[in-house]
Amino acid sequence: MANNKVIAVVFMFIVVVAAQQVQNAVAEDKQDPSFKERFKACYNECHRKCTSKGSSSTYCEVKCDASCGASEAAAKLGINLGD
């Protein structure tokens, strides 16, 4: 019985921490309205280049989403990815 309570407390702690992280991420995006424009420009250029090389649209969508998302996260953290 005590183990169930400990597990419940740990689970609630994880939920609260996750909710706080989501709230912080939303607040950061609201502070930087140009995020969508920069991401869209990066994504469109990447997708255009990828599909022109003959890759499928689905593959390019996943590749460009990951690449542009990583670039944006690195820029926010001040990390140089060497692109």
PDB file of C-alpha atoms in Angstrom:
ATOM      1  CA  MET A   1       0.000   0.000   0.000  1.00  0.00           C
ATOM      2  CA  ALA A   2       2.811   2.410   0.877  1.00  0.00           C
ATOM      3  CA  ASN A   3       4.535   1.595  -2.407  1.00  0.00           C
ATOM      4  CA  ASN A   4       1.449   2.691  -4.320  1.00  0.00           C
ATOM      5  CA  LYS A   5       1.469   6.034  -2.527  1.00  0.00           C
ATOM      6  CA  VAL A   6       5.147   6.583  -3.311  1.00  0.00           C
ATOM      7  CA  ILE A   7       4.560   5.744  -6.954  1.00  0.00           C
ATOM      8  CA  ALA A   8       1.593   8.113  -7.060  1.00  0.00           C
ATOM      9  CA  VAL A   9       3.656  10.944  -5.540  1.00  0.00           C
ATOM     10  CA  VAL A  10       6.511  10.374  -8.001  1.00  0.00           C
ATOM     11  CA  PHE A  11       4.070  10.283 -10.900  1.00  0.00           C
ATOM     12  CA  MET A  12       2.419  13.532  -9.790  1.00  0.00           C
ATOM     13  CA  PHE A  13       5.848  15.159  -9.459  1.00  0.00           C
ATOM     14  CA  ILE A  14       6.690  14.149 -13.034  1.00  0.00           C
ATOM     15  CA  VAL A  15       3.373  15.529 -14.294  1.00  0.00           C
ATOM     16  CA  VAL A  16       3.903  18.862 -12.518  1.00  0.00           C
ATOM     17  CA  VAL A  17       7.468  19.208 -13.834  1.00  0.00           C
ATOM     18  CA  ALA A  18       6.356  18.351 -17.378  1.00  0.00           C
ATOM     19  CA  ALA A  19       3.530  20.893 -17.214  1.00  0.00           C
ATOM     20  CA  GLN A  20       5.977  23.556 -16.047  1.00  0.00           C
ATOM     21  CA  GLN A  21       8.337  22.777 -18.928  1.00  0.00           C
ATOM     22  CA  VAL A  22       5.509  23.072 -21.455  1.00  0.00           C
ATOM     23  CA  GLN A  23       4.433  26.368 -19.932  1.00  0.00           C
ATOM     24  CA  ASN A  24       8.005  27.705 -20.164  1.00  0.00           C
ATOM     25  CA  ALA A  25       8.304  26.632 -23.797  1.00  0.00           C
ATOM     26  CA  VAL A  26       5.032  28.338 -24.722  1.00  0.00           C
ATOM     27  CA  ALA A  27       6.147  31.520 -22.962  1.00  0.00           C
ATOM     28  CA  GLU A  28       9.448  31.516 -24.887  1.00  0.00           C
ATOM     29  CA  ASP A  29       7.668  31.148 -28.225  1.00  0.00           C
ATOM     30  CA  LYS A  30       5.379  34.058 -27.389  1.00  0.00           C
ATOM     31  CA  GLN A  31       8.422  36.226 -26.672  1.00  0.00           C
ATOM     32  CA  ASP A  32       9.871  35.520 -30.122  1.00  0.00           C
ATOM     33  CA  PRO A  33       7.159  36.056 -32.752  1.00  0.00           C
ATOM     34  CA  SER A  34       9.627  35.699 -35.616  1.00  0.00           C
ATOM     35  CA  PHE A  35      10.133  32.005 -34.767  1.00  0.00           C
ATOM     36  CA  LYS A  36       7.364  30.936 -37.118  1.00  0.00           C
ATOM     37  CA  GLU A  37       8.691  33.062 -39.973  1.00  0.00           C
ATOM     38  CA  ARG A  38      12.280  31.811 -39.571  1.00  0.00           C
ATOM     39  CA  PHE A  39      11.166  28.197 -39.262  1.00  0.00           C
ATOM     40  CA  LYS A  40       8.837  28.500 -42.265  1.00  0.00           C
ATOM     41  CA  ALA A  41      11.589  30.038 -44.427  1.00  0.00           C
ATOM     42  CA  CYS A  42      14.078  27.351 -43.374  1.00  0.00           C
ATOM     43  CA  TYR A  43      11.550  24.566 -43.899  1.00  0.00           C
ATOM     44  CA  ASN A  44      10.368  25.777 -47.313  1.00  0.00           C
ATOM     45  CA  GLU A  45      13.926  26.174 -48.622  1.00  0.00           C
ATOM     46  CA  CYS A  46      14.989  22.791 -47.261  1.00  0.00           C
ATOM     47  CA  HIS A  47      11.881  21.058 -48.636  1.00  0.00           C
ATOM     48  CA  ARG A  48      12.340  22.653 -52.064  1.00  0.00           C
ATOM     49  CA  LYS A  49      15.980  21.527 -52.267  1.00  0.00           C
ATOM     50  CA  CYS A  50      15.196  18.048 -50.960  1.00  0.00           C
ATOM     51  CA  THR A  51      12.329  17.348 -53.367  1.00  0.00           C
ATOM     52  CA  SER A  52      14.321  18.746 -56.303  1.00  0.00           C
ATOM     53  CA  LYS A  53      16.899  16.015 -55.611  1.00  0.00           C
ATOM     54  CA  GLY A  54      14.189  13.406 -56.194  1.00  0.00           C
ATOM     55  CA  SER A  55      13.393  12.466 -52.604  1.00  0.00           C
ATOM     56  CA  SER A  56       9.803  11.804 -51.604  1.00  0.00           C
ATOM     57  CA  SER A  57       7.775  14.603 -50.078  1.00  0.00           C
ATOM     58  CA  THR A  58       7.186  12.641 -46.872  1.00  0.00           C
ATOM     59  CA  TYR A  59      10.902  11.984 -46.406  1.00  0.00           C
ATOM     60  CA  CYS A  60      11.693  15.650 -47.052  1.00  0.00           C
ATOM     61  CA  GLU A  61       9.001  16.773 -44.619  1.00  0.00           C
ATOM     62  CA  VAL A  62      10.462  14.713 -41.787  1.00  0.00           C
ATOM     63  CA  LYS A  63      14.060  15.603 -42.665  1.00  0.00           C
ATOM     64  CA  CYS A  64      13.424  19.342 -42.941  1.00  0.00           C
ATOM     65  CA  ASP A  65      11.237  19.493 -39.845  1.00  0.00           C
ATOM     66  CA  ALA A  66      13.985  17.877 -37.782  1.00  0.00           C
ATOM     67  CA  SER A  67      16.758  19.932 -39.348  1.00  0.00           C
ATOM     68  CA  CYS A  68      15.044  23.310 -39.024  1.00  0.00           C
ATOM     69  CA  GLY A  69      13.784  22.502 -35.535  1.00  0.00           C
ATOM     70  CA  ALA A  70      17.299  21.579 -34.412  1.00  0.00           C
ATOM     71  CA  SER A  71      18.715  24.743 -35.973  1.00  0.00           C
ATOM     72  CA  GLU A  72      16.138  26.894 -34.202  1.00  0.00           C
ATOM     73  CA  ALA A  73      16.740  25.188 -30.856  1.00  0.00           C
ATOM     74  CA  ALA A  74      20.502  25.600 -31.273  1.00  0.00           C
ATOM     75  CA  ALA A  75      20.061  29.287 -32.073  1.00  0.00           C
ATOM     76  CA  LYS A  76      17.985  29.775 -28.920  1.00  0.00           C
ATOM     77  CA  LEU A  77      20.667  28.035 -26.859  1.00  0.00           C
ATOM     78  CA  GLY A  78      23.555  29.806 -28.588  1.00  0.00           C
ATOM     79  CA  ILE A  79      25.041  26.584 -29.969  1.00  0.00           C
ATOM     80  CA  ASN A  80      26.797  26.381 -33.338  1.00  0.00           C
ATOM     81  CA  LEU A  81      25.784  23.214 -35.194  1.00  0.00           C
ATOM     82  CA  GLY A  82      28.329  23.789 -37.939  1.00  0.00           C
ATOM     83  CA  ASP A  83      25.766  23.897 -40.767  1.00  0.00           C
TER      84      ASP A  83
END
